Amino acid sequence: VEKGNTVLIIEHQLDVIKSADWIIDLGPEGGDKGGYIVAEGTPKEVAKVAKSYTGQYLKKVMG
């Protein structure tokens, strides 16, 4: 990252997610009910997307 490279992380820990530069949230569920982009943006932007489960939890931990 410090050398300008891109790092792709698949993560469920909010401490890691909230420190990301950019999030692509897939869902809304798993399997046949998922795989769609529910939200995309910075952690603050994703936290504002009500239909994003990730956004709902980010909103709680980010205040």
Short mmCIF file of N, CA and C in Angstrom, two decimals:
data_model
loop_
_atom_site.label_atom_id
_atom_site.label_comp_id
_atom_site.label_asym_id
_atom_site.label_seq_id
_atom_site.Cartn_x
_atom_site.Cartn_y
_atom_site.Cartn_z
N VAL A 1 0.83 -1.19 0.00
CA VAL A 1 0.00 0.00 0.00
C VAL A 1 0.88 1.25 0.00
N GLU A 2 1.90 1.25 0.81
CA GLU A 2 2.77 2.43 0.90
C GLU A 2 3.49 2.72 -0.41
N LYS A 3 3.64 1.71 -1.26
CA LYS A 3 4.30 1.88 -2.56
C LYS A 3 3.29 2.20 -3.66
N GLY A 4 2.03 2.42 -3.29
CA GLY A 4 1.01 2.78 -4.27
C GLY A 4 0.27 1.61 -4.86
N ASN A 5 0.48 0.42 -4.32
CA ASN A 5 -0.22 -0.76 -4.82
C ASN A 5 -1.64 -0.84 -4.27
N THR A 6 -2.49 -1.54 -4.99
CA THR A 6 -3.86 -1.77 -4.55
C THR A 6 -3.92 -3.07 -3.76
N VAL A 7 -4.65 -3.06 -2.65
CA VAL A 7 -4.84 -4.25 -1.84
C VAL A 7 -6.33 -4.53 -1.77
N LEU A 8 -6.71 -5.75 -2.12
CA LEU A 8 -8.11 -6.17 -2.06
C LEU A 8 -8.27 -7.10 -0.87
N ILE A 9 -9.21 -6.78 0.01
CA ILE A 9 -9.45 -7.57 1.22
C ILE A 9 -10.92 -7.95 1.27
N ILE A 10 -11.18 -9.21 1.55
CA ILE A 10 -12.54 -9.66 1.83
C ILE A 10 -12.60 -9.83 3.34
N GLU A 11 -13.41 -9.03 4.00
CA GLU A 11 -13.34 -8.92 5.46
C GLU A 11 -14.72 -8.76 6.08
N HIS A 12 -14.82 -9.23 7.33
CA HIS A 12 -16.06 -9.08 8.10
C HIS A 12 -15.83 -8.34 9.42
N GLN A 13 -14.58 -8.03 9.75
CA GLN A 13 -14.27 -7.33 10.99
C GLN A 13 -14.44 -5.83 10.78
N LEU A 14 -15.31 -5.23 11.56
CA LEU A 14 -15.61 -3.80 11.39
C LEU A 14 -14.41 -2.90 11.61
N ASP A 15 -13.48 -3.30 12.49
CA ASP A 15 -12.29 -2.47 12.71
C ASP A 15 -11.45 -2.36 11.44
N VAL A 16 -11.40 -3.42 10.66
CA VAL A 16 -10.68 -3.39 9.38
C VAL A 16 -11.48 -2.63 8.34
N ILE A 17 -12.77 -2.91 8.27
CA ILE A 17 -13.64 -2.28 7.27
C ILE A 17 -13.66 -0.76 7.44
N LYS A 18 -13.77 -0.29 8.66
CA LYS A 18 -13.89 1.16 8.88
C LYS A 18 -12.60 1.92 8.56
N SER A 19 -11.48 1.20 8.43
CA SER A 19 -10.22 1.87 8.09
C SER A 19 -9.91 1.80 6.60
N ALA A 20 -10.81 1.21 5.82
CA ALA A 20 -10.60 1.08 4.37
C ALA A 20 -10.75 2.43 3.67
N ASP A 21 -10.06 2.58 2.56
CA ASP A 21 -10.22 3.78 1.73
C ASP A 21 -11.52 3.71 0.93
N TRP A 22 -11.88 2.49 0.50
CA TRP A 22 -13.05 2.30 -0.36
C TRP A 22 -13.67 0.94 -0.06
N ILE A 23 -14.99 0.88 -0.01
CA ILE A 23 -15.72 -0.36 0.28
C ILE A 23 -16.68 -0.65 -0.87
N ILE A 24 -16.73 -1.91 -1.26
CA ILE A 24 -17.78 -2.39 -2.17
C ILE A 24 -18.53 -3.45 -1.38
N ASP A 25 -19.75 -3.14 -0.99
CA ASP A 25 -20.56 -4.02 -0.15
C ASP A 25 -21.48 -4.85 -1.05
N LEU A 26 -21.30 -6.17 -1.02
CA LEU A 26 -22.12 -7.07 -1.81
C LEU A 26 -23.20 -7.68 -0.95
N GLY A 27 -24.36 -7.91 -1.51
CA GLY A 27 -25.45 -8.50 -0.74
C GLY A 27 -26.72 -8.51 -1.55
N PRO A 28 -27.87 -8.37 -0.97
CA PRO A 28 -28.05 -8.08 0.45
C PRO A 28 -27.89 -9.30 1.35
N GLU A 29 -28.06 -10.49 0.82
CA GLU A 29 -27.89 -11.73 1.57
C GLU A 29 -26.77 -12.53 0.90
N GLY A 30 -26.70 -13.81 1.24
CA GLY A 30 -25.75 -14.71 0.60
C GLY A 30 -26.45 -15.59 -0.41
N GLY A 31 -25.68 -16.35 -1.15
CA GLY A 31 -26.25 -17.31 -2.11
C GLY A 31 -27.09 -16.65 -3.17
N ASP A 32 -28.24 -17.26 -3.47
CA ASP A 32 -29.14 -16.75 -4.51
C ASP A 32 -29.70 -15.36 -4.21
N LYS A 33 -29.66 -14.96 -2.95
CA LYS A 33 -30.22 -13.66 -2.56
C LYS A 33 -29.16 -12.57 -2.47
N GLY A 34 -27.97 -12.86 -2.97
CA GLY A 34 -26.89 -11.89 -2.86
C GLY A 34 -26.13 -11.71 -4.15
N GLY A 35 -24.96 -11.11 -4.00
CA GLY A 35 -24.10 -10.89 -5.15
C GLY A 35 -24.30 -9.58 -5.87
N TYR A 36 -25.12 -8.72 -5.31
CA TYR A 36 -25.39 -7.41 -5.91
C TYR A 36 -24.63 -6.34 -5.13
N ILE A 37 -24.25 -5.27 -5.79
CA ILE A 37 -23.61 -4.16 -5.09
C ILE A 37 -24.70 -3.39 -4.35
N VAL A 38 -24.64 -3.45 -3.03
CA VAL A 38 -25.62 -2.78 -2.17
C VAL A 38 -25.16 -1.36 -1.85
N ALA A 39 -23.86 -1.20 -1.66
CA ALA A 39 -23.30 0.12 -1.35
C ALA A 39 -21.85 0.15 -1.82
N GLU A 40 -21.40 1.36 -2.11
CA GLU A 40 -20.02 1.54 -2.56
C GLU A 40 -19.58 2.93 -2.16
N GLY A 41 -18.37 3.03 -1.62
CA GLY A 41 -17.84 4.33 -1.24
C GLY A 41 -16.92 4.24 -0.05
N THR A 42 -16.66 5.38 0.55
CA THR A 42 -15.86 5.42 1.76
C THR A 42 -16.68 4.82 2.91
N PRO A 43 -16.04 4.47 4.02
CA PRO A 43 -16.81 3.96 5.15
C PRO A 43 -17.93 4.92 5.58
N LYS A 44 -17.68 6.23 5.59
CA LYS A 44 -18.72 7.20 5.96
C LYS A 44 -19.88 7.17 4.98
N GLU A 45 -19.59 7.03 3.69
CA GLU A 45 -20.65 6.98 2.68
C GLU A 45 -21.47 5.70 2.81
N VAL A 46 -20.80 4.58 3.01
CA VAL A 46 -21.50 3.29 3.15
C VAL A 46 -22.36 3.30 4.41
N ALA A 47 -21.89 3.95 5.47
CA ALA A 47 -22.65 4.02 6.72
C ALA A 47 -23.98 4.75 6.55
N LYS A 48 -24.12 5.52 5.50
CA LYS A 48 -25.37 6.26 5.24
C LYS A 48 -26.38 5.48 4.41
N VAL A 49 -25.99 4.29 3.92
CA VAL A 49 -26.87 3.50 3.06
C VAL A 49 -27.70 2.57 3.94
N ALA A 50 -28.96 2.89 4.12
CA ALA A 50 -29.84 2.15 5.03
C ALA A 50 -30.02 0.69 4.63
N LYS A 51 -30.02 0.38 3.34
CA LYS A 51 -30.25 -1.01 2.90
C LYS A 51 -28.99 -1.88 3.01
N SER A 52 -27.87 -1.29 3.39
CA SER A 52 -26.62 -2.02 3.55
C SER A 52 -26.47 -2.50 4.99
N TYR A 53 -26.40 -3.82 5.18
CA TYR A 53 -26.16 -4.35 6.53
C TYR A 53 -24.81 -3.87 7.05
N THR A 54 -23.82 -3.86 6.18
CA THR A 54 -22.50 -3.36 6.56
C THR A 54 -22.60 -1.90 6.98
N GLY A 55 -23.34 -1.11 6.21
CA GLY A 55 -23.53 0.30 6.53
C GLY A 55 -24.20 0.51 7.88
N GLN A 56 -25.18 -0.32 8.19
CA GLN A 56 -25.89 -0.21 9.46
C GLN A 56 -24.93 -0.43 10.63
N TYR A 57 -24.05 -1.42 10.52
CA TYR A 57 -23.09 -1.69 11.59
C TYR A 57 -21.98 -0.64 11.63
N LEU A 58 -21.54 -0.19 10.46
CA LEU A 58 -20.53 0.87 10.42
C LEU A 58 -21.05 2.13 11.11
N LYS A 59 -22.30 2.45 10.87
CA LYS A 59 -22.90 3.64 11.47
C LYS A 59 -22.82 3.58 13.00
N LYS A 60 -23.02 2.39 13.57
CA LYS A 60 -22.95 2.22 15.02
C LYS A 60 -21.54 2.41 15.55
N VAL A 61 -20.54 1.85 14.86
CA VAL A 61 -19.17 1.92 15.38
C VAL A 61 -18.46 3.23 15.04
N MET A 62 -18.97 3.95 14.04
CA MET A 62 -18.33 5.20 13.66
C MET A 62 -18.99 6.41 14.32
N GLY A 63 -20.15 6.19 14.90
CA GLY A 63 -20.84 7.26 15.61
C GLY A 63 -21.61 8.21 14.78
#
